[in-house]
Coordinates of C-alpha atoms in Angstrom, one line a residue:
M1 CA 293.7 26.1 21.5
K2 CA 293.7 26.3 25.3
E3 CA 295.7 24.1 27.6
T4 CA 294.1 22.0 30.2
F5 CA 296.0 22.6 33.5
D6 CA 297.2 19.6 35.5
A7 CA 296.3 21.7 38.6
I8 CA 295.2 25.2 39.4
H9 CA 295.9 27.1 42.7
D10 CA 295.1 30.6 43.9
I11 CA 298.8 31.1 44.9
L12 CA 301.8 29.0 43.8
I13 CA 305.1 29.5 45.6
V14 CA 308.2 28.4 43.8
G15 CA 310.8 27.4 46.4
A16 CA 310.4 26.0 49.9
G17 CA 313.1 27.8 51.8
L18 CA 312.3 30.4 54.5
A19 CA 311.0 33.0 52.2
G20 CA 308.7 30.6 50.4
M21 CA 307.3 28.9 53.4
R22 CA 306.8 32.2 55.2
A23 CA 304.8 33.4 52.2
A24 CA 302.7 30.3 52.4
V25 CA 302.0 30.7 56.1
A26 CA 301.1 34.4 55.6
A27 CA 298.7 33.7 52.8
E28 CA 295.1 34.4 53.7
A29 CA 292.9 31.6 55.0
G30 CA 290.4 30.2 52.5
L31 CA 292.9 30.5 49.5
D32 CA 294.3 27.5 47.7
V33 CA 298.0 27.8 48.3
A34 CA 300.7 25.4 47.0
V35 CA 304.5 25.2 47.3
I36 CA 306.6 23.7 44.6
S37 CA 310.3 22.8 45.2
K38 CA 313.1 20.8 43.5
V39 CA 314.1 19.4 46.9
H40 CA 312.3 18.3 50.1
P41 CA 311.5 21.6 51.9
V42 CA 313.8 21.1 54.9
R43 CA 316.7 20.5 52.4
S44 CA 316.3 24.0 51.1
H45 CA 319.5 26.1 51.5
S46 CA 318.0 28.2 54.3
V47 CA 318.7 25.3 56.6
A48 CA 322.5 26.0 56.2
A49 CA 322.3 29.5 57.7
Q50 CA 324.3 29.6 60.9
G51 CA 324.9 32.9 62.6
G52 CA 321.6 34.5 63.3
I53 CA 318.7 36.9 62.4
N54 CA 318.7 40.6 63.2
A55 CA 316.2 42.6 65.1
A56 CA 316.4 45.6 67.5
L57 CA 315.2 43.9 70.7
G58 CA 317.8 45.1 73.2
A59 CA 317.5 48.1 75.5
G60 CA 319.2 51.1 73.9
D61 CA 318.8 49.6 70.4
S62 CA 316.1 50.8 67.9
W63 CA 314.9 50.0 64.4
E64 CA 316.3 53.4 63.4
K65 CA 319.8 52.4 64.5
H66 CA 319.4 49.1 62.7
A67 CA 318.3 50.9 59.5
H68 CA 321.3 53.2 59.7
D69 CA 323.7 50.4 60.1
T70 CA 322.1 48.6 57.1
T71 CA 322.2 51.7 55.0
K72 CA 325.8 52.5 55.9
G73 CA 326.9 48.9 55.5
G74 CA 325.4 48.8 52.0
L75 CA 327.4 51.9 51.0
W76 CA 324.1 53.9 50.6
L77 CA 323.0 51.8 47.6
G78 CA 320.1 50.2 49.4
D79 CA 316.6 51.7 49.1
Q80 CA 315.9 53.3 52.4
D81 CA 312.1 52.9 52.2
A82 CA 312.6 49.1 52.0
I83 CA 315.3 49.2 54.7
E84 CA 313.0 51.0 57.1
V85 CA 310.2 48.5 56.5
M86 CA 312.4 45.6 57.3
C87 CA 314.0 47.1 60.4
R88 CA 310.7 48.4 61.8
E89 CA 308.9 45.1 61.4
A90 CA 311.8 42.9 62.5
P91 CA 311.0 42.8 66.3
D92 CA 307.4 41.7 65.8
D93 CA 308.5 39.1 63.2
I94 CA 311.0 37.6 65.7
R95 CA 308.4 37.4 68.4
E96 CA 306.0 35.7 65.9
L97 CA 308.8 33.2 65.1
E98 CA 309.2 32.5 68.8
R99 CA 305.4 31.9 69.1
M100 CA 305.7 29.5 66.2
G101 CA 308.1 27.4 68.2
V102 CA 311.6 28.6 67.1
I103 CA 313.9 27.7 70.0
F104 CA 316.3 30.6 70.2
S105 CA 319.3 30.6 72.5
R106 CA 318.7 32.6 75.8
D107 CA 320.7 35.0 77.9
A108 CA 321.1 34.9 81.6
Q109 CA 317.7 36.6 82.1
G110 CA 315.9 34.2 79.9
R111 CA 315.5 36.6 77.0
I112 CA 316.3 35.8 73.4
A113 CA 320.1 36.0 73.2
Q114 CA 321.8 38.4 70.8
R115 CA 325.4 38.5 69.6
P116 CA 327.3 41.2 67.7
F117 CA 327.8 40.9 64.0
G118 CA 329.9 42.8 61.5
G119 CA 328.9 46.4 60.7
A120 CA 326.4 46.5 63.5
G121 CA 326.5 49.2 66.2
F122 CA 324.7 46.9 68.7
P123 CA 324.5 43.2 69.5
R124 CA 321.2 42.6 67.6
T125 CA 321.7 39.2 66.0
C126 CA 319.3 36.6 67.5
Y127 CA 320.5 33.1 67.2
A128 CA 320.0 29.4 68.0
A129 CA 323.6 28.4 68.7
D130 CA 325.2 28.2 65.2
R131 CA 322.2 26.4 63.6
T132 CA 319.8 29.3 63.3
G133 CA 318.6 28.5 59.8
H134 CA 317.9 24.9 60.8
A135 CA 315.8 26.0 63.8
L136 CA 313.8 28.5 61.7
L137 CA 313.2 26.2 58.7
H138 CA 312.0 23.3 60.7
A139 CA 309.6 25.5 62.7
M140 CA 308.3 26.9 59.4
Y141 CA 307.8 23.5 57.9
E142 CA 305.7 22.5 60.9
Q143 CA 303.5 25.5 60.2
L144 CA 303.2 24.3 56.6
L145 CA 302.1 20.9 57.8
K146 CA 299.7 22.4 60.3
R147 CA 298.0 24.4 57.5
Q148 CA 298.0 21.3 55.2
V149 CA 299.6 23.3 52.4
R150 CA 300.0 21.3 49.2
V151 CA 303.7 20.7 48.5
Y152 CA 305.0 19.6 45.1
E153 CA 308.2 18.0 46.3
E154 CA 311.0 17.3 43.8
W155 CA 309.5 19.2 40.9
Y156 CA 311.7 21.5 38.8
V157 CA 310.0 24.6 37.4
T158 CA 311.3 25.3 33.8
A159 CA 309.3 28.4 32.8
L160 CA 306.7 30.9 33.9
I161 CA 303.5 31.2 31.9
V162 CA 302.9 34.8 31.0
E163 CA 299.8 35.6 28.9
D164 CA 299.1 39.2 27.8
G165 CA 301.8 40.4 30.1
V166 CA 300.3 38.7 33.2
C167 CA 301.8 35.7 35.0
R168 CA 299.3 32.8 35.0
G169 CA 301.3 29.8 36.3
V170 CA 304.3 27.6 35.6
V171 CA 305.5 24.7 33.5
A172 CA 307.4 22.2 35.7
W173 CA 309.1 18.9 35.3
D174 CA 308.1 16.1 37.7
I175 CA 311.5 14.8 38.7
L176 CA 310.3 11.7 40.4
N177 CA 307.9 10.5 37.7
G178 CA 309.2 12.4 34.7
G179 CA 307.3 14.6 32.3
L180 CA 306.2 18.2 32.0
R181 CA 303.1 19.5 33.8
V182 CA 301.3 22.8 33.6
I183 CA 300.2 24.3 36.9
G184 CA 298.0 27.4 36.8
A185 CA 297.9 30.1 39.5
S186 CA 296.3 33.5 40.0
A187 CA 299.6 34.6 41.6
V188 CA 303.1 33.1 41.5
I189 CA 305.7 33.9 44.2
L190 CA 309.4 33.2 43.4
A191 CA 311.4 32.2 46.4
T192 CA 314.2 30.2 44.8
G193 CA 317.3 31.6 46.5
G194 CA 320.6 32.9 45.2
C195 CA 323.0 32.1 42.3
S196 CA 326.4 32.0 43.9
R197 CA 327.0 28.6 42.3
I198 CA 328.2 30.5 39.3
Y199 CA 331.5 30.5 41.2
L200 CA 333.5 27.3 41.4
T201 CA 333.8 27.5 45.2
S202 CA 330.8 28.7 47.1
T203 CA 329.2 28.5 50.5
N204 CA 325.9 27.7 48.7
A205 CA 324.3 24.4 48.3
V206 CA 324.6 22.8 44.8
I207 CA 320.8 23.6 44.3
N208 CA 321.5 27.4 44.3
T209 CA 321.6 27.9 40.6
G210 CA 319.4 31.0 40.3
D211 CA 316.5 29.3 38.5
G212 CA 313.9 31.8 39.7
M213 CA 316.0 34.8 38.7
S214 CA 316.6 33.3 35.3
M215 CA 312.9 32.5 34.7
A216 CA 311.8 36.0 35.7
Y217 CA 314.5 37.6 33.6
R218 CA 313.3 35.5 30.5
A219 CA 309.7 36.4 31.3
G220 CA 310.4 40.2 31.1
A221 CA 311.0 41.1 34.8
P222 CA 314.3 43.1 35.1
L223 CA 317.1 42.0 37.4
M224 CA 318.8 44.7 39.5
D225 CA 322.4 45.2 40.8
M226 CA 323.6 41.8 39.7
E227 CA 327.3 42.9 39.9
F228 CA 327.2 42.7 43.7
I229 CA 328.2 39.2 44.8
Q230 CA 329.3 39.0 48.4
F231 CA 332.3 37.0 49.4
H232 CA 332.0 35.7 52.9
P233 CA 335.4 36.3 54.7
T234 CA 335.6 32.9 56.4
T235 CA 335.1 29.7 54.5
L236 CA 337.0 26.5 55.0
K237 CA 339.9 26.0 52.7
D238 CA 339.3 23.8 49.6
T239 CA 335.6 23.1 50.4
G240 CA 334.0 26.6 50.7
I241 CA 332.0 25.4 53.7
L242 CA 330.8 28.4 55.6
I243 CA 332.3 29.3 59.0
T244 CA 329.7 31.7 60.5
E245 CA 330.4 35.3 61.3
G246 CA 329.1 34.3 64.7
A247 CA 332.6 32.8 65.4
R248 CA 333.9 36.4 65.2
G249 CA 330.8 37.7 67.0
E250 CA 331.7 35.5 69.9
G251 CA 335.2 37.0 70.0
G252 CA 337.3 35.0 67.5
Y253 CA 340.5 36.6 66.1
L254 CA 341.8 36.7 62.5
L255 CA 345.6 36.0 62.4
N256 CA 348.1 36.1 59.6
T257 CA 351.3 34.0 59.4
L258 CA 353.1 36.5 61.7
G259 CA 350.5 36.0 64.4
E260 CA 349.1 39.5 63.9
R261 CA 345.5 40.5 64.3
F262 CA 345.8 42.2 61.0
M263 CA 342.4 43.9 61.0
Q264 CA 344.0 46.5 63.1
R265 CA 345.5 47.9 59.9
Y266 CA 342.2 47.9 57.9
A267 CA 339.4 48.6 60.5
P268 CA 341.0 49.5 63.9
E269 CA 337.7 50.3 65.6
Q270 CA 335.6 47.4 64.4
M271 CA 338.5 44.9 63.9
E272 CA 337.1 41.4 63.0
L273 CA 333.5 42.8 63.0
A274 CA 334.0 45.2 60.2
T275 CA 331.6 44.8 57.2
R276 CA 332.1 41.6 55.2
S277 CA 333.4 43.4 52.1
T278 CA 336.1 45.1 54.3
V279 CA 337.1 41.9 56.0
S280 CA 337.2 39.9 52.8
L281 CA 339.3 42.5 51.0
A282 CA 341.7 42.6 54.0
I283 CA 342.1 38.9 54.0
G284 CA 342.7 38.9 50.3
T285 CA 345.3 41.6 50.7
E286 CA 347.1 39.7 53.4
I287 CA 347.2 36.5 51.3
A288 CA 348.3 38.3 48.2
E289 CA 351.1 40.1 50.0
G290 CA 352.6 36.9 51.4
R291 CA 351.2 37.0 54.9
G292 CA 348.8 34.1 54.5
V293 CA 349.2 30.5 55.6
D294 CA 349.0 28.1 52.7
G295 CA 346.6 30.4 50.8
C296 CA 344.5 31.1 53.9
I297 CA 344.5 33.1 57.1
L298 CA 343.7 31.7 60.6
L299 CA 340.6 32.0 62.6
D300 CA 341.6 31.6 66.2
L301 CA 338.9 30.6 68.8
R302 CA 341.1 28.9 71.3
H303 CA 340.8 31.8 73.8
L304 CA 337.0 31.4 74.0
G305 CA 337.5 28.1 75.8
R306 CA 336.0 24.6 75.5
E307 CA 332.7 25.4 77.2
R308 CA 331.8 28.5 75.2
I309 CA 332.7 26.8 71.9
A310 CA 330.6 23.8 72.8
E311 CA 327.6 25.9 73.8
R312 CA 327.7 28.6 71.1
L313 CA 329.6 27.1 68.1
P314 CA 329.1 23.3 68.2
Q315 CA 328.5 22.9 64.5
I316 CA 331.5 25.0 63.6
R317 CA 333.7 22.8 65.7
Q318 CA 332.3 19.7 64.1
L319 CA 332.8 21.1 60.6
A320 CA 336.4 22.1 61.3
V321 CA 337.1 18.7 62.7
D322 CA 335.4 16.8 59.9
F323 CA 336.5 18.8 56.9
A324 CA 339.8 20.5 57.9
G325 CA 341.1 18.0 60.5
V326 CA 341.3 20.9 63.1
D327 CA 339.7 21.1 66.5
P328 CA 339.2 24.9 67.1
I329 CA 339.5 24.2 70.9
E330 CA 343.1 23.4 70.3
S331 CA 344.2 25.0 66.9
P332 CA 343.1 27.9 64.6
I333 CA 341.0 27.1 61.6
P334 CA 342.4 27.9 58.1
V335 CA 339.8 30.1 56.3
R336 CA 339.6 32.3 53.2
P337 CA 336.9 34.3 51.4
G338 CA 334.4 32.5 49.2
A339 CA 331.4 33.4 47.1
H340 CA 328.4 33.6 49.4
Y341 CA 325.4 35.8 48.5
A342 CA 323.8 37.7 45.7
M343 CA 322.8 41.3 46.7
G344 CA 321.1 41.6 43.3
G345 CA 318.1 39.8 42.0
I346 CA 314.6 40.3 40.6
K347 CA 313.6 43.9 41.0
T348 CA 310.6 44.2 43.4
N349 CA 308.9 46.8 45.6
V350 CA 308.4 46.5 49.3
W351 CA 305.5 44.1 48.8
G352 CA 307.4 41.7 46.6
E353 CA 305.6 42.9 43.4
T354 CA 307.6 42.7 40.2
S355 CA 307.0 44.5 36.9
V356 CA 305.0 41.5 35.7
P357 CA 301.4 41.5 37.2
G358 CA 300.7 38.4 39.1
L359 CA 304.4 37.7 39.7
Y360 CA 306.1 38.2 43.1
A361 CA 309.5 37.5 44.5
A362 CA 311.0 37.3 48.0
G363 CA 314.3 36.3 49.7
E364 CA 317.7 36.1 48.0
C365 CA 316.2 35.8 44.5
A366 CA 314.7 39.3 44.9
C367 CA 316.3 42.7 45.1
V368 CA 314.0 45.0 47.2
S369 CA 316.8 46.6 47.6
I370 CA 317.9 46.4 51.2
H371 CA 321.4 45.2 51.1
G372 CA 322.8 47.7 48.6
A373 CA 326.4 47.0 47.8
N374 CA 327.2 44.8 50.8
R375 CA 324.8 42.7 53.0
L376 CA 325.2 42.8 56.8
G377 CA 325.3 39.4 58.5
G378 CA 321.9 38.5 60.0
N379 CA 319.9 40.6 57.5
S380 CA 319.5 37.8 55.0
L381 CA 317.3 35.6 57.3
L382 CA 315.4 38.7 58.3
E383 CA 314.7 39.5 54.6
T384 CA 313.3 36.1 54.0
I385 CA 310.9 36.4 56.9
V386 CA 309.8 40.0 56.5
F387 CA 309.4 40.1 52.7
G388 CA 308.2 36.5 52.4
R389 CA 305.4 37.4 54.8
R390 CA 304.6 40.7 52.9
A391 CA 304.7 38.9 49.5
G392 CA 302.3 36.3 50.8
L393 CA 299.9 39.0 52.0
R394 CA 300.0 41.0 48.8
A395 CA 299.7 38.0 46.6
S396 CA 296.6 37.0 48.6
E397 CA 294.9 40.4 47.9
Y398 CA 295.7 40.0 44.2
A399 CA 294.6 36.4 43.9
R400 CA 291.2 37.2 45.4
S401 CA 290.3 39.6 42.6
A402 CA 292.4 38.1 39.7
P403 CA 290.5 36.2 36.9
P404 CA 291.1 32.5 36.9
P405 CA 294.2 31.5 34.8
S406 CA 293.7 30.3 31.3
G407 CA 296.4 28.2 29.6
D408 CA 298.0 28.5 26.2
A409 CA 299.2 25.3 24.8
G410 CA 302.2 27.1 23.3
F411 CA 304.0 27.3 26.6
L412 CA 303.9 23.5 27.2
Q413 CA 304.9 22.8 23.6
R414 CA 307.8 25.2 23.7
E415 CA 309.1 23.6 26.9
Q416 CA 308.6 20.1 25.5
A417 CA 310.6 21.0 22.4
R418 CA 313.4 22.5 24.6
I419 CA 313.6 19.4 26.8
A420 CA 313.5 17.1 23.7
G421 CA 316.3 19.1 22.2
L422 CA 318.5 18.8 25.3
L423 CA 317.9 15.0 25.4
K424 CA 318.9 14.7 21.7
N425 CA 322.1 16.7 22.0
D426 CA 325.2 14.8 21.0
G427 CA 327.8 17.4 21.9
P428 CA 331.2 16.3 23.4
E429 CA 330.7 17.9 26.8
R430 CA 328.7 17.0 29.9
P431 CA 326.8 19.6 31.9
W432 CA 329.2 19.4 34.8
Q433 CA 332.2 20.1 32.6
V434 CA 330.8 23.4 31.3
R435 CA 329.6 24.3 34.8
D436 CA 333.0 23.8 36.3
E437 CA 334.6 25.9 33.6
L438 CA 332.1 28.7 34.2
G439 CA 333.0 28.6 37.9
Q440 CA 336.7 28.9 37.1
V441 CA 336.1 31.8 34.8
L442 CA 334.2 33.7 37.5
A443 CA 336.7 32.8 40.2
L444 CA 339.6 34.0 38.1
H445 CA 338.2 37.1 36.5
L446 CA 335.5 38.4 38.9
G447 CA 336.8 37.7 42.4
L448 CA 337.5 40.1 45.2
V449 CA 339.5 42.4 42.9
R450 CA 338.2 43.3 39.5
R451 CA 339.5 45.2 36.5
Q452 CA 338.3 46.0 33.0
D453 CA 340.5 43.8 30.9
R454 CA 339.9 40.7 33.0
M455 CA 336.2 41.3 33.1
A456 CA 336.0 41.9 29.3
E457 CA 337.7 38.5 28.8
A458 CA 335.3 36.9 31.2
L459 CA 332.3 38.3 29.3
S460 CA 333.7 36.8 26.0
L461 CA 334.3 33.4 27.8
V462 CA 330.9 33.4 29.4
R463 CA 329.1 34.0 26.1
A464 CA 331.0 31.2 24.5
L465 CA 330.0 28.9 27.5
K466 CA 326.4 30.0 27.0
V467 CA 326.5 28.5 23.5
R468 CA 328.2 25.4 24.6
A469 CA 325.7 25.0 27.4
E470 CA 322.9 24.6 24.8
R471 CA 324.8 21.7 23.2
V472 CA 325.8 19.6 26.3
H473 CA 325.3 15.9 26.1
V474 CA 322.7 14.5 28.5
E475 CA 323.7 10.9 28.9
D476 CA 320.6 9.8 30.8
K477 CA 317.8 9.7 28.3
S478 CA 315.1 8.4 30.8
H479 CA 312.4 10.5 32.3
T480 CA 312.3 9.1 35.8
F481 CA 314.6 10.9 38.3
N482 CA 316.8 12.2 35.5
T483 CA 319.3 14.4 37.5
D484 CA 321.5 14.7 34.4
L485 CA 318.7 16.5 32.6
I486 CA 318.1 18.8 35.7
S487 CA 321.8 19.6 35.7
A488 CA 321.6 20.7 32.0
L489 CA 318.6 22.9 32.8
E490 CA 320.3 24.4 35.8
L491 CA 323.4 25.1 33.7
G492 CA 321.2 27.2 31.4
S493 CA 320.2 29.4 34.4
L494 CA 323.8 29.7 35.6
V495 CA 325.4 30.9 32.3
E496 CA 322.6 33.4 31.8
L497 CA 323.0 34.9 35.2
A498 CA 326.8 34.9 35.0
E499 CA 326.4 37.1 31.9
T500 CA 324.4 39.6 33.8
V501 CA 326.9 39.7 36.7
V502 CA 329.8 40.3 34.3
A503 CA 328.0 42.9 32.2
G504 CA 326.9 44.8 35.3
A505 CA 330.4 44.7 36.8
L506 CA 332.0 45.9 33.6
A507 CA 329.6 48.9 33.4
R508 CA 330.0 50.0 37.0
E509 CA 333.2 52.1 36.9
E510 CA 333.7 52.6 40.6
S511 CA 334.4 50.6 43.8
R512 CA 331.5 50.1 46.2
G513 CA 331.1 47.3 48.8
A514 CA 331.5 43.9 47.3
H515 CA 332.4 45.4 43.9
Y516 CA 336.0 46.4 44.1
R517 CA 337.8 47.6 40.9
S518 CA 341.5 48.2 41.0
D519 CA 341.2 50.5 38.0
F520 CA 338.4 52.5 39.7
P521 CA 339.3 52.2 43.4
K522 CA 337.1 55.0 44.7
R523 CA 333.4 55.2 45.4
D524 CA 331.8 57.6 42.9
D525 CA 328.4 58.9 44.2
A526 CA 328.3 61.6 41.5
R527 CA 328.1 59.0 38.7
W528 CA 327.2 55.7 40.4
L529 CA 324.8 56.3 43.3
M530 CA 322.2 54.4 41.2
H531 CA 320.9 50.9 40.6
Q532 CA 321.7 49.0 37.4
L533 CA 318.8 47.1 35.8
C534 CA 319.4 44.2 33.4
H535 CA 316.7 43.5 30.8
H536 CA 316.6 40.3 28.8
T537 CA 317.2 40.6 25.0
P538 CA 318.1 37.9 22.4
D539 CA 321.6 39.5 22.2
G540 CA 322.2 39.5 26.0
P541 CA 321.5 41.9 28.9
R542 CA 320.4 45.5 28.1
L543 CA 321.5 47.8 31.0
D544 CA 319.8 50.9 32.2
H545 CA 319.5 52.7 35.6
A546 CA 317.1 53.5 38.4
P547 CA 317.5 56.0 41.2
V548 CA 318.3 54.9 44.8
T549 CA 315.6 55.9 47.3
I550 CA 317.1 58.1 50.1
T551 CA 314.9 59.1 53.0
R552 CA 316.5 59.9 56.3
F553 CA 320.2 58.9 55.8
P554 CA 322.1 61.1 53.2
P555 CA 325.3 59.4 51.8
A556 CA 328.4 60.0 53.9

């Protein structure tokens, strides 16, 4: 029995952030392209990016220097063929964004302004004050409207349709009206963002629950390097709200309770603009050794002056005033590291292709891999633009020659049974309770410093939470705008991905970038200069390895 599709498109893009919209804009004219998103496109998490987007535009800079900084910053775990593609194509992509209407900040000569960021040997981060993601996302949405791309707004994709090993579309829940729908596509591009909401306190929006990673994983596409979760050095105390690296790029100081610029001890040359893993670990050390200020350290911008803060960091000032009661013109901001970014994700090549034909991925949900063990600030927005564009182009080529999708009723029936089971659950716990406990487990056992016994305990706890997540009580039994049901579905993704993060971290017996183990404190290229792949099995993740691609920069 074949399923009648509710709709069929040549290309269906899951996720309406920068990677997803850039893929839609890049798709070839004449193809039927649609975007499906669980939120309105300009509420995608890309809008929250603050500091900037990297490209070698300045005199004396080059894509080769950008590639070297990216490779070195990622502790040589990034694939250098992918890094070279990104850095080589970055300048043209920035100019294309400018032509699309992105209003970048300007220098005295009227050129796109660039600020220094951590781990970079040159000021190459283009920015729009401290609202760069906002400027990019709104410009991209205008391009979507211009091209009259169909947008399924407030739809939650629950599963990929894979027939005979080929991706043919998705099953999705219409949040506004209720009910499952089957949408066919010759090619599907996942652009669903990261999964840092597995931690209790995160810079990520609450929608960043790793849905795309989880769907691809269940559909047979391996995840890669999931153990590498970046902690941003500067988030507001108690809230996890991001305080951009641009604040340090503009010249901000990090101070301990003694008033010392303590980065002198950890990175005397780069100081506050060392790589994020270095700065985060330094801040954690200062706090652990009693030189913090009420569990934080202080970010001091006062010496920048009122005019520069108002021009370059207006949003940061407002966030500090609103959420910490501190005006950075007059007082330092209390900050500490918080979960921020997943370096790992769905394994793809440089064109966004996964191991499942017809399935592509781009942005934070994908692992190309360009970030290696530690992402440089300004490279995440660049990744969404470069690889979103490339995925859109390659999916277009594929869709033109792919046979039209045919639907198997089994996919819809299985998802209907799964949803019905969740709605009938009468367990004692609500989805948010299990989600909060998961966040606490990850925060306590897989933070800045990791060790074998704590991670082994975390794995046991996460697996228990995985069972409990299947039994949570969904109080709202309605179909129309049932956010309680969506929370239960998101929880399933979170616990599944948390298991891959813990399993990968336990297996990697070294310290590299964002993965620091006190029981294995040294980097071990002899044994661990390799990627870890996670394959889905009924018993949990199965791990194996893949080589790192090295071209022009041997490990140092």
